Coordinates of C-alpha atoms and ligand atoms in Angstrom, one line a residue:
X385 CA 0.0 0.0 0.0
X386 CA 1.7 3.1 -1.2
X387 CA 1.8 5.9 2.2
X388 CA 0.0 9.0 0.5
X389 CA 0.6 12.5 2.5
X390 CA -1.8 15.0 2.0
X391 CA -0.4 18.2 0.0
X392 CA -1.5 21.5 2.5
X393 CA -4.9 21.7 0.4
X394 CA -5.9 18.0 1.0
X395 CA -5.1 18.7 4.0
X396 CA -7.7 21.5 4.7
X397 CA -10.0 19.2 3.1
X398 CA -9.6 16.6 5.5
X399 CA -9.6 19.1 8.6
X400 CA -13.0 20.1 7.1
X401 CA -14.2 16.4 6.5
X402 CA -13.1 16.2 10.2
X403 CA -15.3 18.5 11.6
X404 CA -18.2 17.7 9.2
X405 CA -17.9 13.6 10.5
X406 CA -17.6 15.7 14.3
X407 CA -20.4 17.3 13.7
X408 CA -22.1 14.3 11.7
X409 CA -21.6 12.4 15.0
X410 CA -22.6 15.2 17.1
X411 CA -25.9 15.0 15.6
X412 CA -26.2 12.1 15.7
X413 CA -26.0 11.9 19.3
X414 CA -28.4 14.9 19.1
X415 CA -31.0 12.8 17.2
X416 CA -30.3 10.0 19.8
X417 CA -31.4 11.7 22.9
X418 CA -34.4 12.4 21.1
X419 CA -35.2 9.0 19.5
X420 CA -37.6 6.8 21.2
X421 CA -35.8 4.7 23.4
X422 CA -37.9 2.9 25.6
X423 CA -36.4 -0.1 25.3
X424 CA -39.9 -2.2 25.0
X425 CA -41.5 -4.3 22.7
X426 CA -38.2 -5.6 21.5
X427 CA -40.4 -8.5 20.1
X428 CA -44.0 -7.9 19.2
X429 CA -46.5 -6.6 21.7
X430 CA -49.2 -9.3 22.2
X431 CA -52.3 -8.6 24.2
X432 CA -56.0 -7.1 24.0
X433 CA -57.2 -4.1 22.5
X434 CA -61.2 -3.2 22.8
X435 CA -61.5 -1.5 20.0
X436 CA -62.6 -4.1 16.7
X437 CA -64.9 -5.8 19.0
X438 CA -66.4 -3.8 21.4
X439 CA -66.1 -0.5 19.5
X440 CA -67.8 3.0 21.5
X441 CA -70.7 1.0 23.6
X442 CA -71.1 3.0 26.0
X443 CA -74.3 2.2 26.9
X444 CA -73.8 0.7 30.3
X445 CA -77.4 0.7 31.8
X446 CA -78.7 -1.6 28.8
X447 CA -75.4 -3.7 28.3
X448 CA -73.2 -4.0 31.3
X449 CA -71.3 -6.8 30.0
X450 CA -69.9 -5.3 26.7
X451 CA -70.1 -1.6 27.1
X452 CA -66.8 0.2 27.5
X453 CA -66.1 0.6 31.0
X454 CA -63.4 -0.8 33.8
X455 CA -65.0 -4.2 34.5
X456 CA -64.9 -5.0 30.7
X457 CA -61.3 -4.8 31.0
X458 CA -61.1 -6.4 34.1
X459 CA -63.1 -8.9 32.6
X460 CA -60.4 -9.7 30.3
X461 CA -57.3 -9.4 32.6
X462 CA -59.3 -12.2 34.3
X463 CA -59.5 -14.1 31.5
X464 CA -56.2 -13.7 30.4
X465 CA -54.5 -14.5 33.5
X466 CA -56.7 -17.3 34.2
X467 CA -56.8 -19.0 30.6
X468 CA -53.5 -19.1 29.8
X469 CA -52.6 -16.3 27.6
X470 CA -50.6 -14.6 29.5
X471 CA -47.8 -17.6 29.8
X472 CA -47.9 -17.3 26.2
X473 CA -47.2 -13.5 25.4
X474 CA -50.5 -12.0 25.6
X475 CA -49.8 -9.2 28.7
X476 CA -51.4 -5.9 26.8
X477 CA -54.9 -4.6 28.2
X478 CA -55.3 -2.2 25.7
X479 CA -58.4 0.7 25.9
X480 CA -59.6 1.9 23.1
X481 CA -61.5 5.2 22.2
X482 CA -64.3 6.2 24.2
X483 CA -62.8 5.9 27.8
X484 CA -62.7 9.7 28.4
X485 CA -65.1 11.9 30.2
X486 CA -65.9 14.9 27.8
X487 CA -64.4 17.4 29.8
X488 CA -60.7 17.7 31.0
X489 CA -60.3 18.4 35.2
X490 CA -59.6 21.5 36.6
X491 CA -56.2 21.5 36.0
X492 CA -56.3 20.7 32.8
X493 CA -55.9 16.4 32.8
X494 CA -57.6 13.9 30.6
X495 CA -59.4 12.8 33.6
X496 CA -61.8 8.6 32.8
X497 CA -65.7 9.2 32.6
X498 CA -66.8 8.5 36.1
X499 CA -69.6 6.7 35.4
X500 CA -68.1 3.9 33.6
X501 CA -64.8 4.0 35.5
X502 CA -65.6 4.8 38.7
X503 CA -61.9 3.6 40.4
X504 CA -60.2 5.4 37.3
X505 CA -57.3 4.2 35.4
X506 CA -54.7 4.5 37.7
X507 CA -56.6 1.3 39.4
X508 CA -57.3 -0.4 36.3
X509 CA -53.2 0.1 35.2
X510 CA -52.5 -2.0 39.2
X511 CA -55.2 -4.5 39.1
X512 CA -53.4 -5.4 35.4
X513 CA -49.5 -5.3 37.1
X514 CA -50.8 -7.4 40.1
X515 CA -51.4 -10.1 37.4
X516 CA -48.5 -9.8 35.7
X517 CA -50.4 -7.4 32.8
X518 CA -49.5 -4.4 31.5
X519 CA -52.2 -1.1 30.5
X520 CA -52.4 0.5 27.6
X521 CA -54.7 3.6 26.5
X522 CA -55.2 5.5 23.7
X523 CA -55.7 9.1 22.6
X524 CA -55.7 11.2 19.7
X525 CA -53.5 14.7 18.2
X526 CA -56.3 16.5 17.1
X527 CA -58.8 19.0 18.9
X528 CA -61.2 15.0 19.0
X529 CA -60.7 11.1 19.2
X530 CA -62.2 9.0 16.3
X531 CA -65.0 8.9 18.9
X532 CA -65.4 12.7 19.5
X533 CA -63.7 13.0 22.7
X534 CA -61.1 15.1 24.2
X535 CA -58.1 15.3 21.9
X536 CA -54.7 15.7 22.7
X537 CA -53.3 19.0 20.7
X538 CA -49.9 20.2 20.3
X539 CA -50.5 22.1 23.5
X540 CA -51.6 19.0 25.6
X541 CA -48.9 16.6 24.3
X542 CA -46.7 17.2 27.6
X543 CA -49.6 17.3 30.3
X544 CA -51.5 13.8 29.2
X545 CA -47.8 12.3 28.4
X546 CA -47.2 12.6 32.5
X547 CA -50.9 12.2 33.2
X548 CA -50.3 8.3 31.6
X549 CA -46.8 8.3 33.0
X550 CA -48.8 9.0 36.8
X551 CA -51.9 6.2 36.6
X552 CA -48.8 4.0 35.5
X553 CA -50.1 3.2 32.0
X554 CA -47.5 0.6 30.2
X555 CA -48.6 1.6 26.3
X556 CA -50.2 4.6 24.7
X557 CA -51.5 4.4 20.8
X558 CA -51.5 8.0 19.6
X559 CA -54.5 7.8 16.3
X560 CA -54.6 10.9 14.3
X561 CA -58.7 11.8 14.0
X562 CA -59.2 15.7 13.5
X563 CA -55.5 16.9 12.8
X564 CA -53.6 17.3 9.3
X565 CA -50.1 17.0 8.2
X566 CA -48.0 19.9 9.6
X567 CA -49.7 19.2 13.1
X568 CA -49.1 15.1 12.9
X569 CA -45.1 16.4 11.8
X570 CA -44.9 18.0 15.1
X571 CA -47.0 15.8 17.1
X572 CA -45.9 12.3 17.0
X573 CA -42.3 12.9 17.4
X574 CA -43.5 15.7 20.5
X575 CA -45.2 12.5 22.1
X576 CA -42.3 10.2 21.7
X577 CA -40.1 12.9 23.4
X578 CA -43.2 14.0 26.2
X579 CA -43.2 10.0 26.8
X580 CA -39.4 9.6 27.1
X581 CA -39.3 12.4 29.1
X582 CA -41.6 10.9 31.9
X583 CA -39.0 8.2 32.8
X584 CA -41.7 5.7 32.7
X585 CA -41.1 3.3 29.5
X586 CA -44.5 3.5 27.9
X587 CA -44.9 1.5 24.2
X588 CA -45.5 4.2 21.7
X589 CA -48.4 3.0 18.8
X590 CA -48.6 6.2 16.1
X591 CA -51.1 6.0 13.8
X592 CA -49.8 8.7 11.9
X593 CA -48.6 6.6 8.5
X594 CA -52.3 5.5 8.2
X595 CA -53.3 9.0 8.3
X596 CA -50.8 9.9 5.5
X597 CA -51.3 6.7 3.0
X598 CA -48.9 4.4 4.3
X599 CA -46.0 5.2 2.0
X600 CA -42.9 7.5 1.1
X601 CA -42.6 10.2 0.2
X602 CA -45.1 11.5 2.7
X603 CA -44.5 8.7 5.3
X604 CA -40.8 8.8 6.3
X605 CA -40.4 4.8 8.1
X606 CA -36.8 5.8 9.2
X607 CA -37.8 8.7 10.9
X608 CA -41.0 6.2 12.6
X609 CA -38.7 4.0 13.7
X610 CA -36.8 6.2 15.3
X611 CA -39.9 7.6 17.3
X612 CA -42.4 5.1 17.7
X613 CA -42.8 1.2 18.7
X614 CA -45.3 0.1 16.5
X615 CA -47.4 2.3 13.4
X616 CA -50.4 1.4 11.8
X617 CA -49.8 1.4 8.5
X618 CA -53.1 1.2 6.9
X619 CA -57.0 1.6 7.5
X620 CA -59.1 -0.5 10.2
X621 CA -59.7 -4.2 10.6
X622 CA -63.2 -5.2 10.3
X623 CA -64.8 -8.4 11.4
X624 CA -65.0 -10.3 7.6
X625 CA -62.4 -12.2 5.7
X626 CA -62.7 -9.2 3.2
X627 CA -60.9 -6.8 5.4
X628 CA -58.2 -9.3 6.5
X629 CA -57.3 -10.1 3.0
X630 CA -57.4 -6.4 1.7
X631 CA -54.9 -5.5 4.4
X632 CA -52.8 -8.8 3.6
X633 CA -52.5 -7.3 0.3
X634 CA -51.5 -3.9 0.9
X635 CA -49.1 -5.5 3.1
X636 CA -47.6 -7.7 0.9
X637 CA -47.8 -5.4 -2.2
X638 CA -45.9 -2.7 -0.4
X639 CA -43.5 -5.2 1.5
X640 CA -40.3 -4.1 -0.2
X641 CA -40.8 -0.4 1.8
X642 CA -42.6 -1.7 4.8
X643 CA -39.7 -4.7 5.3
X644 CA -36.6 -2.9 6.2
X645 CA -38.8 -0.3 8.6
X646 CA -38.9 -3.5 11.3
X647 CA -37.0 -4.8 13.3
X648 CA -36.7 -5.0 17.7
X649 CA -38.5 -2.1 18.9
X650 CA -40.0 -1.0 15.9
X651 CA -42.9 -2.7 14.2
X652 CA -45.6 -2.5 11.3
X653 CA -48.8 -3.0 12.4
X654 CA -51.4 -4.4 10.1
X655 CA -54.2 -4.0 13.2
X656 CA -56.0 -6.5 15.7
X657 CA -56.3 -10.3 15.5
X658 CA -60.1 -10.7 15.3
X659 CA -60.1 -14.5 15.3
X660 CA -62.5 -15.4 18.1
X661 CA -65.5 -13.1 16.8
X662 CA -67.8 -14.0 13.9
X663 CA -66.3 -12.9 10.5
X664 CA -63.1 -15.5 9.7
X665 CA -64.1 -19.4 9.2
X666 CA -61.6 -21.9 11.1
X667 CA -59.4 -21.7 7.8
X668 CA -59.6 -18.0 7.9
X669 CA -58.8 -17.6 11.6
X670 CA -55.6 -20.0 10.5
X671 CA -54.4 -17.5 7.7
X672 CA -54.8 -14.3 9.6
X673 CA -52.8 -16.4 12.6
X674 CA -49.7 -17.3 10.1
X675 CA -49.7 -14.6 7.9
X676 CA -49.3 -12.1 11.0
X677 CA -46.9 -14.6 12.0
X678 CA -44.9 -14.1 9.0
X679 CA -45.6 -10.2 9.3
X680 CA -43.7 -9.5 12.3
X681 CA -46.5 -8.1 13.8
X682 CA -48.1 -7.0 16.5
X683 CA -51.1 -9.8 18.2
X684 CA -53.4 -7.8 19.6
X685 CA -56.8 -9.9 19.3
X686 CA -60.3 -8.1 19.8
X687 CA -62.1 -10.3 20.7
X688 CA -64.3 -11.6 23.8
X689 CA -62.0 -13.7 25.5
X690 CA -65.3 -14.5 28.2
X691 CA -66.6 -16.8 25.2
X692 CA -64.7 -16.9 22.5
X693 CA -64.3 -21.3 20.9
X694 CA -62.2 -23.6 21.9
X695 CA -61.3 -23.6 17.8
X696 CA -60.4 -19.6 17.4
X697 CA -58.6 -20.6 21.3
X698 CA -56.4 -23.1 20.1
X699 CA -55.4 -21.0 16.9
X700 CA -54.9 -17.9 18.5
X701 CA -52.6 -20.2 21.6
X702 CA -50.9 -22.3 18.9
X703 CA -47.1 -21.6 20.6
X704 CA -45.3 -22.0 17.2
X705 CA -46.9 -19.9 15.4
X706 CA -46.6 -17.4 18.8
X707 CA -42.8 -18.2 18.5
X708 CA -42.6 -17.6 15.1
X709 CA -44.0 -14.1 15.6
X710 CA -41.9 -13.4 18.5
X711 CA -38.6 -14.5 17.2
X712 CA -35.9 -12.5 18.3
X713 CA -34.2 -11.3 14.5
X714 CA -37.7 -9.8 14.4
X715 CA -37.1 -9.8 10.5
X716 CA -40.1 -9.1 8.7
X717 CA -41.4 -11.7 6.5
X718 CA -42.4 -11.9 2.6
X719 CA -44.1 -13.0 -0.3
X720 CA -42.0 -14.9 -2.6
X721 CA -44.5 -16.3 -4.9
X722 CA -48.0 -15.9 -6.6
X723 CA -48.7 -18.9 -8.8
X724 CA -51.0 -19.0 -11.3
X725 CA -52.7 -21.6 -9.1
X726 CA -53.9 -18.9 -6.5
X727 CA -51.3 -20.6 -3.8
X728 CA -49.2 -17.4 -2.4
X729 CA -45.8 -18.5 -0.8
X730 CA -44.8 -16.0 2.2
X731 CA -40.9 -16.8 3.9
X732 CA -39.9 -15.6 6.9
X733 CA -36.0 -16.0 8.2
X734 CA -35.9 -17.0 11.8
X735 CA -32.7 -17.2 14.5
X736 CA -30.7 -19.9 14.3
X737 CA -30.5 -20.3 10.6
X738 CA -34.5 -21.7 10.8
X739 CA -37.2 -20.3 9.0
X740 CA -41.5 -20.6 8.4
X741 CA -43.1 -21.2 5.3
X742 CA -46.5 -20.3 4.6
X743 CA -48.8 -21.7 1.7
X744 CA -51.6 -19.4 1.6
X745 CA -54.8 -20.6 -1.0
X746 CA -56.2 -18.1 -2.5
X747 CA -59.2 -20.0 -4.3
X748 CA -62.8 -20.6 -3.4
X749 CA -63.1 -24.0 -5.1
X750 CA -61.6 -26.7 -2.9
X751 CA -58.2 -28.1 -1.3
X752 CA -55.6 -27.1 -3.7
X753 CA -52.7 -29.7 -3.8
X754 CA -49.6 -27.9 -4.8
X755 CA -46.1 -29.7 -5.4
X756 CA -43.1 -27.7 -5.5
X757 CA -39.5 -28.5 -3.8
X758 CA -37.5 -26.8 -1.0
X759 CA -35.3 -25.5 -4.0
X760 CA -37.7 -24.3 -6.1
X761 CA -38.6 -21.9 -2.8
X762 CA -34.5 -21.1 -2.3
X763 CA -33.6 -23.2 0.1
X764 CA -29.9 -24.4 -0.5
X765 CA -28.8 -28.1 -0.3
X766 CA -29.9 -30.1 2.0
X767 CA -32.1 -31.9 4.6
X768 CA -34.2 -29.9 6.3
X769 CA -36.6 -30.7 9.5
X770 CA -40.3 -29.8 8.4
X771 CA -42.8 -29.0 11.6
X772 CA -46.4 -28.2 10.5
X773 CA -47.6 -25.7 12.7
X774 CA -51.2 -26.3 12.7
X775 CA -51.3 -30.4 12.6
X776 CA -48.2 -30.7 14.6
X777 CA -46.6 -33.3 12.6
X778 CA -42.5 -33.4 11.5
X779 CA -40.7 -34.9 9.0
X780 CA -37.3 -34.3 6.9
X781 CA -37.2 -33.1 3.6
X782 CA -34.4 -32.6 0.8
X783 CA -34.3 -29.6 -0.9
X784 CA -34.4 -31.5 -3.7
X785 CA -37.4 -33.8 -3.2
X786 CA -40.7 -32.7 -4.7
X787 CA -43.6 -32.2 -2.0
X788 CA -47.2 -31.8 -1.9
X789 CA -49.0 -29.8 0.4
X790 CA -52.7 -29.5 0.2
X791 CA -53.8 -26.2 1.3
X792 CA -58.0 -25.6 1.7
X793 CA -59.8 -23.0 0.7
X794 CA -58.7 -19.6 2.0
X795 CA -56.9 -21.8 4.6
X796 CA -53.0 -21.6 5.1
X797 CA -50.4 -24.5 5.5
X798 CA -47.5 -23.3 8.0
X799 CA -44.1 -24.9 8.5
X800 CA -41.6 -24.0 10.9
X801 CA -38.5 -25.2 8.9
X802 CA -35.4 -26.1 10.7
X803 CA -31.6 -25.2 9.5
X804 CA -30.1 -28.1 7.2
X805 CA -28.5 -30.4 9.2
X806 CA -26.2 -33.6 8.5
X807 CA -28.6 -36.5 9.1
X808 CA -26.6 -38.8 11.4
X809 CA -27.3 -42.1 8.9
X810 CA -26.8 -44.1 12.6
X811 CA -29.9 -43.3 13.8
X812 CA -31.5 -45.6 10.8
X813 CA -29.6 -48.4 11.1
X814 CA -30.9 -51.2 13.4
X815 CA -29.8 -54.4 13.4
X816 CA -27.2 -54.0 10.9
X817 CA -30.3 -52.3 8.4
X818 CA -30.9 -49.4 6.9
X819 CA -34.4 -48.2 8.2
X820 CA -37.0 -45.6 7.2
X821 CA -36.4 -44.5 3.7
X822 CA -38.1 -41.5 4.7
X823 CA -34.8 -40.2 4.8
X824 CA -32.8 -42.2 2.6
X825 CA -34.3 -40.1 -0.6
X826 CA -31.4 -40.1 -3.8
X827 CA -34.3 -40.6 -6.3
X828 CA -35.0 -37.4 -7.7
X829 CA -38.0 -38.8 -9.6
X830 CA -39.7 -40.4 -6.8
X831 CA -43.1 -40.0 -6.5
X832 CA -43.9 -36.4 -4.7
X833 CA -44.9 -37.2 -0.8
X834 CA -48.1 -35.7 0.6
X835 CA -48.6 -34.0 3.8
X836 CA -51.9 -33.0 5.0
Ligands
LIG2197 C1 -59.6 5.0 14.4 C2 -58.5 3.9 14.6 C3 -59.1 2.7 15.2 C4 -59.8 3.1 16.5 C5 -60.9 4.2 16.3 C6 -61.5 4.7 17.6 O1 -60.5 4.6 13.4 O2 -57.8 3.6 13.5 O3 -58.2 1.7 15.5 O4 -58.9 3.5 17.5 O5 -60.3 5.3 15.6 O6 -62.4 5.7 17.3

């Protein structure tokens, strides 16, 4: 390597690239004190959120059991703590809109309508933490909520950022209803730093790419990730298979943006599980369950966990899948194929070299057997442990050997797939024998193998 001294000009040139990477760094540590840096949700939040299912009944006198008020959602840290959700992930009591009385309190607080919250939040946020369950609540940046109650302008950022930070709430989700675009600039990152500033690490949900299309140019996902846990991207879940799949596809058609903007911390959010209520079929409840799986993205389900099936129960508790979700990378999954058959192929890379596939059928006809190999879907050389997530069964697979999976109508087939390993050829011998030719599988033309 030939030594090269500056002449006196390249030298002032690199004083001045000095102080410009000084000052670089300098900002950067400028931008650093302000970033969110809560340190939560370095997975996915899981929990509850009110708002897909039980919406803004308020009506308390006619239907105590479902209208918004403090023993609905003590009703569901019950539930939670009792039916084992919370061992799985599920800690997040979330309120929704409609929580608020209509005025603020004489010094100015978001104070919870008496009525319907008698012991107010800051009772709700221990009865959660003395069960292991964390609050959330939600308000909005402009002069309403979605709902029409108190909003939270520029002026009230700092005041209901410490009035949270005081009832001890654990989340906040920030929607955008009755503000534009300069104030949502100021607003959401004026939250993140009114939040950090409390001391109290409070998950920060903006909903301020929904309000702005989702996308660049007007949706800047660095700067989001920098000030906010989790973002809804898009427009609300509803209870039908209609919505799911219309936000599955703007998710998936915009994946190449959205993708990079995850990661621990930060999160797309595609909005609430609603498996459990009356919309999504079995099959349904299944795709919804992978395909947020594959998303990286936040479980909230809205649901009513007081009756919802032993079906939607077991989907919704299905620990690889959960696992899957939660896995620590937190690398957002993708599509990588749309066949002409109406079978969609979503990856998602997982720690230790593993990884979930999902076959997703798009067709209303009936099960769809599709053959394809572990090569055909990228997977290098080798054998590779196959674990269906929804039947439970395993078996070992080449990346060579062709496979069928039949996948039911708008029903999903989920694998968790393990990294290629040597298969230790002593295992299959007994008694001097070769056993199982499961695994002893040179013939590229076999026959393909089915799995249901
Ligand atoms: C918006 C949000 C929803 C919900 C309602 C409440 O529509 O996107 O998730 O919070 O407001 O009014």
């Amino acid at each position: 390597m030939l030594l090269h001294l500056p002449s006196a000009g390249q030298n002032r040139s690199l004083s001045l690239g000095m102080h410009l990477a000084v000052l670089l760094f300098a900002s950067a540590l400028f931008v650093a004190t302000f970033a969110l840096d809560n340190g939560v949700m370095r997975t996915p939040p899981m929990g509850w959120l009110a708002w897909e299912r039980f919406r803004c009944d308020i009506d308390c006198e006619h239907d105590p059991k479902n209208c918004i008020s403090e023993n609905l959602f003590m009703d569901m840290a019950d539930r939670l703590s009792e039916d084992g959700w919370r061992e799985l992930g599920y800690v997040y009591v979330n309120i929704d809109d409609c929580w608020s009385s209509m005025k603020r309190d004489a010094k100015g607080r978001l104070q919870a309508d008496p009525k319907r919250f008698p012991g107010g939040i800051q009772k709700l946020a221990r009865y959660m933490h003395d069960r292991g369950l964390k609050l959330g609540i939600y308000g909005d940046m402009g002069t309403h909520t979605c709902g029409g109650y108190p909003g939270t302008t520029l002026d009230k950022i700092e005041i209901d950022a410490q009035t949270f930070a005081d009832w001890e709430v654990d989340m906040f989700k920030f929607d955008g209803c009755y503000s534009n675009a300069t104030e949502q600039e100021k607003g959401y990152p004026l939250m993140s730093k009114a939040l950090n500033a409390t001391g109290r690490p409070i998950g920060y949900s903006c909903s301020w790419p929904a309000y702005q299309g989702g996308l660049p140019p007007k949706v800047n996902y660095t700067q989001l990730g920098e000030i906010c846990n989790l973002w809804r991207n898009y427009g609300d879940i509803q209870d039908s298979w209609d919505s799911v799949l219309n936000i599955i596809d703007w998710f998936f058609e915009n994946q190449d943006v959205l993708i990079p903007a995850a990661g621990p911390g930060q999160w797309n959010d595609p909005d609430m599980l609603i498996a459990g209520d009356f919309g999504l079929s079995m099959e349904q409840s299944r795709a919804q369950m992978a395909l947020w799986a594959i998303m990286a993205a936040p479980l909230f389900m809205s649901n009513d966990l007081r009756t919802v099936s032993s079906g939607a129960r077991s989907i919704l508790q299905n620990k690889m899948a959960i696992s899957i979700n939660q896995d620590a990378m937190g690398i957002q999954g993708r599509r990588i194929l749309t066949e002409k058959s109406q079978i969609q192929v979503f990856w998602r890379p997982l720690s230790k070299n593993a990884s979930a596939l999902v076959f997703f059928s798009r067709r209303t006809d009936m099960p769809y057997r599709y053959q394809t190999t572990l090569s055909k879907l990228n997977y290098t050389t080798g054998s590779y442990e196959i674990y269906d997530v929804f039947t439970e069964k395993t078996m070992v697979l080449k990346d060579s050997t062709s496979f069928v999976v039949s996948v039911n109508p708008t029903g999903v087939v989920m694998w968790y797939v393990s990294a290629p390993g040597k298969l230790n050829r002593r295992l299959f011998y007994k008694g001097g024998r070769l056993q199982g030719s499961e695994y002893d599988d040179d013939d590229e033309n076999n026959f393909p193998r089915v799995f249901l």
